[in-house]
Amino acid sequence: MMTSRVPAAVDALLALLRARPALAEVDIVDGPAAVNLTQRRRIHVGWQADGESAVTLEQSFNGAGARTRDEAFAISCYAEARAGDKDMKARRDEVFALVGEVEQALRATNEAPEAPTLNGTVLWAHLTTGDLSQAQAEGSRAGLSFTVTCQARI
C-alpha cells in the first residue's frame, strides 16, 4: 500500500534533471554532497544549504469514506555556481540560469508532456520559492535555495 508519493517524486525529479541536455555539465546531487565540493555548478534535490528538512509534507482525506488522501509536499533544492574570480554578477546570473533550467524541466512540452506531473508520480509540480545567497571567499559563490512544490493523490 502506498503511503506517500514523495520517494517516487524525488526520484522522478532527479531523472528529469539528469536527462536535460542543458544540465549535462552540472552535478545533479541526490541530497547533500558527501564528498569534496569541487564541481563548480551543482543542483541538489532534497537538500538546502541552511535547511534541515529534505521534504515537508501534509496529507488529508480527499473526501468522505477515507478511500483516498491528498498529499501536498515541498522538495527542498539548492543550486550553486562558484568560480575562482570575484565576478559576483556572473555567478548570480549562472545560478539563476541553473534554476531556470529546473523550471523549464517542469514545463510540459511536445517532447515531455508529463514533465509537470514528474512523469505521472504527482498531479502537478512547480517551482514556488527561492532564496539567494552570495559570498566572496577564495572566489565568488552564488547559491539559490528553492522549493519544488507538489500535489498528489494517494
mmCIF file with all atom_site columns, C-alpha atoms in Angstrom:
data_model
loop_
_atom_site.group_PDB
_atom_site.id
_atom_site.type_symbol
_atom_site.label_atom_id
_atom_site.label_alt_id
_atom_site.label_comp_id
_atom_site.label_asym_id
_atom_site.label_entity_id
_atom_site.label_seq_id
_atom_site.pdbx_PDB_ins_code
_atom_site.Cartn_x
_atom_site.Cartn_y
_atom_site.Cartn_z
_atom_site.occupancy
_atom_site.B_iso_or_equiv
_atom_site.pdbx_formal_charge
_atom_site.auth_seq_id
_atom_site.auth_comp_id
_atom_site.auth_asym_id
_atom_site.auth_atom_id
_atom_site.pdbx_PDB_model_num
ATOM 1   C CA . MET A 1 1   ? 0.000   0.000  0.000   1.00 0.00 ? 1   MET A CA 1
ATOM 2   C CA . MET A 1 2   ? 1.361   3.399  -0.991  1.00 0.00 ? 2   MET A CA 1
ATOM 3   C CA . THR A 1 3   ? 1.595   5.858  1.918   1.00 0.00 ? 3   THR A CA 1
ATOM 4   C CA . SER A 1 4   ? 3.330   8.728  0.109   1.00 0.00 ? 4   SER A CA 1
ATOM 5   C CA . ARG A 1 5   ? 4.331   9.876  -3.368  1.00 0.00 ? 5   ARG A CA 1
ATOM 6   C CA . VAL A 1 6   ? 7.450   11.609 -2.009  1.00 0.00 ? 6   VAL A CA 1
ATOM 7   C CA . PRO A 1 7   ? 10.025  8.889  -2.823  1.00 0.00 ? 7   PRO A CA 1
ATOM 8   C CA . ALA A 1 8   ? 8.773   8.452  -6.399  1.00 0.00 ? 8   ALA A CA 1
ATOM 9   C CA . ALA A 1 9   ? 8.560   12.225 -6.945  1.00 0.00 ? 9   ALA A CA 1
ATOM 10  C CA . VAL A 1 10  ? 12.132  12.849 -5.734  1.00 0.00 ? 10  VAL A CA 1
ATOM 11  C CA . ASP A 1 11  ? 13.393  10.040 -7.976  1.00 0.00 ? 11  ASP A CA 1
ATOM 12  C CA . ALA A 1 12  ? 11.454  11.442 -10.952 1.00 0.00 ? 12  ALA A CA 1
ATOM 13  C CA . LEU A 1 13  ? 12.757  14.985 -10.384 1.00 0.00 ? 13  LEU A CA 1
ATOM 14  C CA . LEU A 1 14  ? 16.338  13.693 -10.282 1.00 0.00 ? 14  LEU A CA 1
ATOM 15  C CA . ALA A 1 15  ? 15.749  11.727 -13.504 1.00 0.00 ? 15  ALA A CA 1
ATOM 16  C CA . LEU A 1 16  ? 14.217  14.748 -15.273 1.00 0.00 ? 16  LEU A CA 1
ATOM 17  C CA . LEU A 1 17  ? 17.163  16.975 -14.364 1.00 0.00 ? 17  LEU A CA 1
ATOM 18  C CA . ARG A 1 18  ? 19.805  14.367 -15.206 1.00 0.00 ? 18  ARG A CA 1
ATOM 19  C CA . ALA A 1 19  ? 18.225  13.832 -18.635 1.00 0.00 ? 19  ALA A CA 1
ATOM 20  C CA . ARG A 1 20  ? 18.163  17.534 -19.500 1.00 0.00 ? 20  ARG A CA 1
ATOM 21  C CA . PRO A 1 21  ? 20.876  18.290 -22.122 1.00 0.00 ? 21  PRO A CA 1
ATOM 22  C CA . ALA A 1 22  ? 21.412  21.847 -20.830 1.00 0.00 ? 22  ALA A CA 1
ATOM 23  C CA . LEU A 1 23  ? 22.404  20.372 -17.442 1.00 0.00 ? 23  LEU A CA 1
ATOM 24  C CA . ALA A 1 24  ? 24.831  17.768 -18.807 1.00 0.00 ? 24  ALA A CA 1
ATOM 25  C CA . GLU A 1 25  ? 27.833  19.588 -17.297 1.00 0.00 ? 25  GLU A CA 1
ATOM 26  C CA . VAL A 1 26  ? 26.086  20.192 -13.954 1.00 0.00 ? 26  VAL A CA 1
ATOM 27  C CA . ASP A 1 27  ? 26.415  17.821 -10.999 1.00 0.00 ? 27  ASP A CA 1
ATOM 28  C CA . ILE A 1 28  ? 22.852  16.744 -10.074 1.00 0.00 ? 28  ILE A CA 1
ATOM 29  C CA . VAL A 1 29  ? 23.108  15.568 -6.449  1.00 0.00 ? 29  VAL A CA 1
ATOM 30  C CA . ASP A 1 30  ? 20.608  13.394 -4.553  1.00 0.00 ? 30  ASP A CA 1
ATOM 31  C CA . GLY A 1 31  ? 20.519  15.036 -1.115  1.00 0.00 ? 31  GLY A CA 1
ATOM 32  C CA . PRO A 1 32  ? 23.599  16.604 0.467   1.00 0.00 ? 32  PRO A CA 1
ATOM 33  C CA . ALA A 1 33  ? 27.037  16.180 -1.043  1.00 0.00 ? 33  ALA A CA 1
ATOM 34  C CA . ALA A 1 34  ? 29.084  13.602 0.834   1.00 0.00 ? 34  ALA A CA 1
ATOM 35  C CA . VAL A 1 35  ? 32.456  14.499 -0.667  1.00 0.00 ? 35  VAL A CA 1
ATOM 36  C CA . ASN A 1 36  ? 34.639  17.478 -1.551  1.00 0.00 ? 36  ASN A CA 1
ATOM 37  C CA . LEU A 1 37  ? 32.579  20.052 -3.472  1.00 0.00 ? 37  LEU A CA 1
ATOM 38  C CA . THR A 1 38  ? 34.924  20.616 -6.398  1.00 0.00 ? 38  THR A CA 1
ATOM 39  C CA . GLN A 1 39  ? 32.199  20.780 -9.042  1.00 0.00 ? 39  GLN A CA 1
ATOM 40  C CA . ARG A 1 40  ? 31.627  24.457 -9.899  1.00 0.00 ? 40  ARG A CA 1
ATOM 41  C CA . ARG A 1 41  ? 27.950  24.056 -10.812 1.00 0.00 ? 41  ARG A CA 1
ATOM 42  C CA . ARG A 1 42  ? 25.618  21.837 -8.779  1.00 0.00 ? 42  ARG A CA 1
ATOM 43  C CA . ILE A 1 43  ? 21.925  21.248 -8.179  1.00 0.00 ? 43  ILE A CA 1
ATOM 44  C CA . HIS A 1 44  ? 20.905  19.362 -5.039  1.00 0.00 ? 44  HIS A CA 1
ATOM 45  C CA . VAL A 1 45  ? 17.500  17.685 -4.855  1.00 0.00 ? 45  VAL A CA 1
ATOM 46  C CA . GLY A 1 46  ? 16.293  17.011 -1.311  1.00 0.00 ? 46  GLY A CA 1
ATOM 47  C CA . TRP A 1 47  ? 18.712  19.369 0.408   1.00 0.00 ? 47  TRP A CA 1
ATOM 48  C CA . GLN A 1 48  ? 19.307  23.080 1.064   1.00 0.00 ? 48  GLN A CA 1
ATOM 49  C CA . ALA A 1 49  ? 22.478  24.632 2.454   1.00 0.00 ? 49  ALA A CA 1
ATOM 50  C CA . ASP A 1 50  ? 20.828  26.063 5.575   1.00 0.00 ? 50  ASP A CA 1
ATOM 51  C CA . GLY A 1 51  ? 17.778  23.818 5.683   1.00 0.00 ? 51  GLY A CA 1
ATOM 52  C CA . GLU A 1 52  ? 17.018  20.939 7.973   1.00 0.00 ? 52  GLU A CA 1
ATOM 53  C CA . SER A 1 53  ? 14.371  19.029 6.029   1.00 0.00 ? 53  SER A CA 1
ATOM 54  C CA . ALA A 1 54  ? 14.669  17.386 2.629   1.00 0.00 ? 54  ALA A CA 1
ATOM 55  C CA . VAL A 1 55  ? 10.895  17.342 2.079   1.00 0.00 ? 55  VAL A CA 1
ATOM 56  C CA . THR A 1 56  ? 7.977   18.673 4.072   1.00 0.00 ? 56  THR A CA 1
ATOM 57  C CA . LEU A 1 57  ? 4.606   17.042 3.550   1.00 0.00 ? 57  LEU A CA 1
ATOM 58  C CA . GLU A 1 58  ? 0.997   17.174 4.631   1.00 0.00 ? 58  GLU A CA 1
ATOM 59  C CA . GLN A 1 59  ? -1.799  14.705 3.999   1.00 0.00 ? 59  GLN A CA 1
ATOM 60  C CA . SER A 1 60  ? -5.559  14.866 4.417   1.00 0.00 ? 60  SER A CA 1
ATOM 61  C CA . PHE A 1 61  ? -8.533  12.766 3.373   1.00 0.00 ? 61  PHE A CA 1
ATOM 62  C CA . ASN A 1 62  ? -9.754  13.540 -0.106  1.00 0.00 ? 62  ASN A CA 1
ATOM 63  C CA . GLY A 1 63  ? -13.423 13.110 0.778   1.00 0.00 ? 63  GLY A CA 1
ATOM 64  C CA . ALA A 1 64  ? -15.949 11.186 2.805   1.00 0.00 ? 64  ALA A CA 1
ATOM 65  C CA . GLY A 1 65  ? -15.254 7.489  3.077   1.00 0.00 ? 65  GLY A CA 1
ATOM 66  C CA . ALA A 1 66  ? -11.498 7.868  3.536   1.00 0.00 ? 66  ALA A CA 1
ATOM 67  C CA . ARG A 1 67  ? -10.705 5.971  0.320   1.00 0.00 ? 67  ARG A CA 1
ATOM 68  C CA . THR A 1 68  ? -8.066  8.380  -0.978  1.00 0.00 ? 68  THR A CA 1
ATOM 69  C CA . ARG A 1 69  ? -5.853  11.037 0.506   1.00 0.00 ? 69  ARG A CA 1
ATOM 70  C CA . ASP A 1 70  ? -4.469  14.271 -0.858  1.00 0.00 ? 70  ASP A CA 1
ATOM 71  C CA . GLU A 1 71  ? -0.787  14.906 -0.282  1.00 0.00 ? 71  GLU A CA 1
ATOM 72  C CA . ALA A 1 72  ? 0.947   18.262 -0.628  1.00 0.00 ? 72  ALA A CA 1
ATOM 73  C CA . PHE A 1 73  ? 4.703   18.400 -0.275  1.00 0.00 ? 73  PHE A CA 1
ATOM 74  C CA . ALA A 1 74  ? 7.669   20.648 -0.908  1.00 0.00 ? 74  ALA A CA 1
ATOM 75  C CA . ILE A 1 75  ? 11.021  19.268 -2.072  1.00 0.00 ? 75  ILE A CA 1
ATOM 76  C CA . SER A 1 76  ? 13.921  21.386 -0.813  1.00 0.00 ? 76  SER A CA 1
ATOM 77  C CA . CYS A 1 77  ? 16.526  22.040 -3.512  1.00 0.00 ? 77  CYS A CA 1
ATOM 78  C CA . TYR A 1 78  ? 19.699  24.068 -3.868  1.00 0.00 ? 78  TYR A CA 1
ATOM 79  C CA . ALA A 1 79  ? 21.664  25.301 -6.877  1.00 0.00 ? 79  ALA A CA 1
ATOM 80  C CA . GLU A 1 80  ? 25.175  26.711 -6.664  1.00 0.00 ? 80  GLU A CA 1
ATOM 81  C CA . ALA A 1 81  ? 27.630  28.334 -9.046  1.00 0.00 ? 81  ALA A CA 1
ATOM 82  C CA . ARG A 1 82  ? 31.193  29.116 -7.986  1.00 0.00 ? 82  ARG A CA 1
ATOM 83  C CA . ALA A 1 83  ? 34.438  30.291 -9.570  1.00 0.00 ? 83  ALA A CA 1
ATOM 84  C CA . GLY A 1 84  ? 37.876  31.466 -8.525  1.00 0.00 ? 84  GLY A CA 1
ATOM 85  C CA . ASP A 1 85  ? 37.258  35.065 -9.625  1.00 0.00 ? 85  ASP A CA 1
ATOM 86  C CA . LYS A 1 86  ? 35.412  37.944 -7.909  1.00 0.00 ? 86  LYS A CA 1
ATOM 87  C CA . ASP A 1 87  ? 32.672  38.320 -10.560 1.00 0.00 ? 87  ASP A CA 1
ATOM 88  C CA . MET A 1 88  ? 29.537  38.096 -8.421  1.00 0.00 ? 88  MET A CA 1
ATOM 89  C CA . LYS A 1 89  ? 27.219  39.137 -11.271 1.00 0.00 ? 89  LYS A CA 1
ATOM 90  C CA . ALA A 1 90  ? 28.436  36.203 -13.359 1.00 0.00 ? 90  ALA A CA 1
ATOM 91  C CA . ARG A 1 91  ? 27.811  33.741 -10.504 1.00 0.00 ? 91  ARG A CA 1
ATOM 92  C CA . ARG A 1 92  ? 24.357  35.224 -9.792  1.00 0.00 ? 92  ARG A CA 1
ATOM 93  C CA . ASP A 1 93  ? 23.389  35.033 -13.473 1.00 0.00 ? 93  ASP A CA 1
ATOM 94  C CA . GLU A 1 94  ? 24.731  31.484 -13.664 1.00 0.00 ? 94  GLU A CA 1
ATOM 95  C CA . VAL A 1 95  ? 22.825  30.204 -10.618 1.00 0.00 ? 95  VAL A CA 1
ATOM 96  C CA . PHE A 1 96  ? 19.569  31.756 -11.858 1.00 0.00 ? 96  PHE A CA 1
ATOM 97  C CA . ALA A 1 97  ? 20.174  30.099 -15.240 1.00 0.00 ? 97  ALA A CA 1
ATOM 98  C CA . LEU A 1 98  ? 20.539  26.739 -13.444 1.00 0.00 ? 98  LEU A CA 1
ATOM 99  C CA . VAL A 1 99  ? 17.240  27.199 -11.615 1.00 0.00 ? 99  VAL A CA 1
ATOM 100 C CA . GLY A 1 100 ? 15.690  28.395 -14.873 1.00 0.00 ? 100 GLY A CA 1
ATOM 101 C CA . GLU A 1 101 ? 16.595  25.005 -16.350 1.00 0.00 ? 101 GLU A CA 1
ATOM 102 C CA . VAL A 1 102 ? 14.820  23.312 -13.438 1.00 0.00 ? 102 VAL A CA 1
ATOM 103 C CA . GLU A 1 103 ? 11.739  25.421 -14.108 1.00 0.00 ? 103 GLU A CA 1
ATOM 104 C CA . GLN A 1 104 ? 11.878  24.559 -17.820 1.00 0.00 ? 104 GLN A CA 1
ATOM 105 C CA . ALA A 1 105 ? 12.255  20.856 -16.978 1.00 0.00 ? 105 ALA A CA 1
ATOM 106 C CA . LEU A 1 106 ? 8.956   21.059 -15.057 1.00 0.00 ? 106 LEU A CA 1
ATOM 107 C CA . ARG A 1 107 ? 7.032   22.550 -18.004 1.00 0.00 ? 107 ARG A CA 1
ATOM 108 C CA . ALA A 1 108 ? 5.037   20.435 -20.421 1.00 0.00 ? 108 ALA A CA 1
ATOM 109 C CA . THR A 1 109 ? 6.388   20.294 -23.964 1.00 0.00 ? 109 THR A CA 1
ATOM 110 C CA . ASN A 1 110 ? 5.587   18.170 -27.005 1.00 0.00 ? 110 ASN A CA 1
ATOM 111 C CA . GLU A 1 111 ? 8.625   16.040 -26.160 1.00 0.00 ? 111 GLU A CA 1
ATOM 112 C CA . ALA A 1 112 ? 7.816   15.825 -22.426 1.00 0.00 ? 112 ALA A CA 1
ATOM 113 C CA . PRO A 1 113 ? 4.060   16.240 -21.871 1.00 0.00 ? 113 PRO A CA 1
ATOM 114 C CA . GLU A 1 114 ? 4.252   14.531 -18.454 1.00 0.00 ? 114 GLU A CA 1
ATOM 115 C CA . ALA A 1 115 ? 7.016   16.783 -17.046 1.00 0.00 ? 115 ALA A CA 1
ATOM 116 C CA . PRO A 1 116 ? 4.704   18.824 -14.758 1.00 0.00 ? 116 PRO A CA 1
ATOM 117 C CA . THR A 1 117 ? 3.478   15.577 -13.199 1.00 0.00 ? 117 THR A CA 1
ATOM 118 C CA . LEU A 1 118 ? 7.036   14.337 -12.670 1.00 0.00 ? 118 LEU A CA 1
ATOM 119 C CA . ASN A 1 119 ? 6.258   11.654 -15.232 1.00 0.00 ? 119 ASN A CA 1
ATOM 120 C CA . GLY A 1 120 ? 2.988   10.659 -13.566 1.00 0.00 ? 120 GLY A CA 1
ATOM 121 C CA . THR A 1 121 ? 4.165   10.475 -9.953  1.00 0.00 ? 121 THR A CA 1
ATOM 122 C CA . VAL A 1 122 ? 2.158   13.557 -8.845  1.00 0.00 ? 122 VAL A CA 1
ATOM 123 C CA . LEU A 1 123 ? -0.818  15.579 -10.056 1.00 0.00 ? 123 LEU A CA 1
ATOM 124 C CA . TRP A 1 124 ? 1.446   18.584 -10.582 1.00 0.00 ? 124 TRP A CA 1
ATOM 125 C CA . ALA A 1 125 ? 4.799   20.034 -9.565  1.00 0.00 ? 125 ALA A CA 1
ATOM 126 C CA . HIS A 1 126 ? 6.144   23.546 -9.894  1.00 0.00 ? 126 HIS A CA 1
ATOM 127 C CA . LEU A 1 127 ? 8.918   25.778 -8.603  1.00 0.00 ? 127 LEU A CA 1
ATOM 128 C CA . THR A 1 128 ? 7.472   28.014 -5.881  1.00 0.00 ? 128 THR A CA 1
ATOM 129 C CA . THR A 1 129 ? 10.062  29.751 -3.676  1.00 0.00 ? 129 THR A CA 1
ATOM 130 C CA . GLY A 1 130 ? 13.689  30.826 -3.777  1.00 0.00 ? 130 GLY A CA 1
ATOM 131 C CA . ASP A 1 131 ? 16.325  32.401 -1.544  1.00 0.00 ? 131 ASP A CA 1
ATOM 132 C CA . LEU A 1 132 ? 19.588  33.780 -2.983  1.00 0.00 ? 132 LEU A CA 1
ATOM 133 C CA . SER A 1 133 ? 22.856  33.779 -1.026  1.00 0.00 ? 133 SER A CA 1
ATOM 134 C CA . GLN A 1 134 ? 26.195  35.196 -2.190  1.00 0.00 ? 134 GLN A CA 1
ATOM 135 C CA . ALA A 1 135 ? 29.720  35.004 -0.834  1.00 0.00 ? 135 ALA A CA 1
ATOM 136 C CA . GLN A 1 136 ? 33.230  36.139 -1.678  1.00 0.00 ? 136 GLN A CA 1
ATOM 137 C CA . ALA A 1 137 ? 35.792  33.742 -0.214  1.00 0.00 ? 137 ALA A CA 1
ATOM 138 C CA . GLU A 1 138 ? 38.528  32.254 -2.365  1.00 0.00 ? 138 GLU A CA 1
ATOM 139 C CA . GLY A 1 139 ? 36.434  33.342 -5.329  1.00 0.00 ? 139 GLY A CA 1
ATOM 140 C CA . SER A 1 140 ? 32.772  34.090 -5.844  1.00 0.00 ? 140 SER A CA 1
ATOM 141 C CA . ARG A 1 141 ? 29.812  31.873 -4.987  1.00 0.00 ? 141 ARG A CA 1
ATOM 142 C CA . ALA A 1 142 ? 26.090  32.296 -5.558  1.00 0.00 ? 142 ALA A CA 1
ATOM 143 C CA . GLY A 1 143 ? 23.631  29.806 -4.112  1.00 0.00 ? 143 GLY A CA 1
ATOM 144 C CA . LEU A 1 144 ? 19.885  29.650 -4.638  1.00 0.00 ? 144 LEU A CA 1
ATOM 145 C CA . SER A 1 145 ? 17.768  27.603 -2.261  1.00 0.00 ? 145 SER A CA 1
ATOM 146 C CA . PHE A 1 146 ? 14.468  26.810 -3.962  1.00 0.00 ? 146 PHE A CA 1
ATOM 147 C CA . THR A 1 147 ? 11.413  24.645 -3.495  1.00 0.00 ? 147 THR A CA 1
ATOM 148 C CA . VAL A 1 148 ? 9.583   22.349 -5.878  1.00 0.00 ? 148 VAL A CA 1
ATOM 149 C CA . THR A 1 149 ? 6.021   22.071 -4.567  1.00 0.00 ? 149 THR A CA 1
ATOM 150 C CA . CYS A 1 150 ? 3.914   19.051 -5.499  1.00 0.00 ? 150 CYS A CA 1
ATOM 151 C CA . GLN A 1 151 ? 0.320   17.898 -5.153  1.00 0.00 ? 151 GLN A CA 1
ATOM 152 C CA . ALA A 1 152 ? -0.510  14.191 -5.261  1.00 0.00 ? 152 ALA A CA 1
ATOM 153 C CA . ARG A 1 153 ? -3.352  11.781 -4.581  1.00 0.00 ? 153 ARG A CA 1
ATOM 154 C CA . ILE A 1 154 ? -2.703  8.517  -2.752  1.00 0.00 ? 154 ILE A CA 1
#
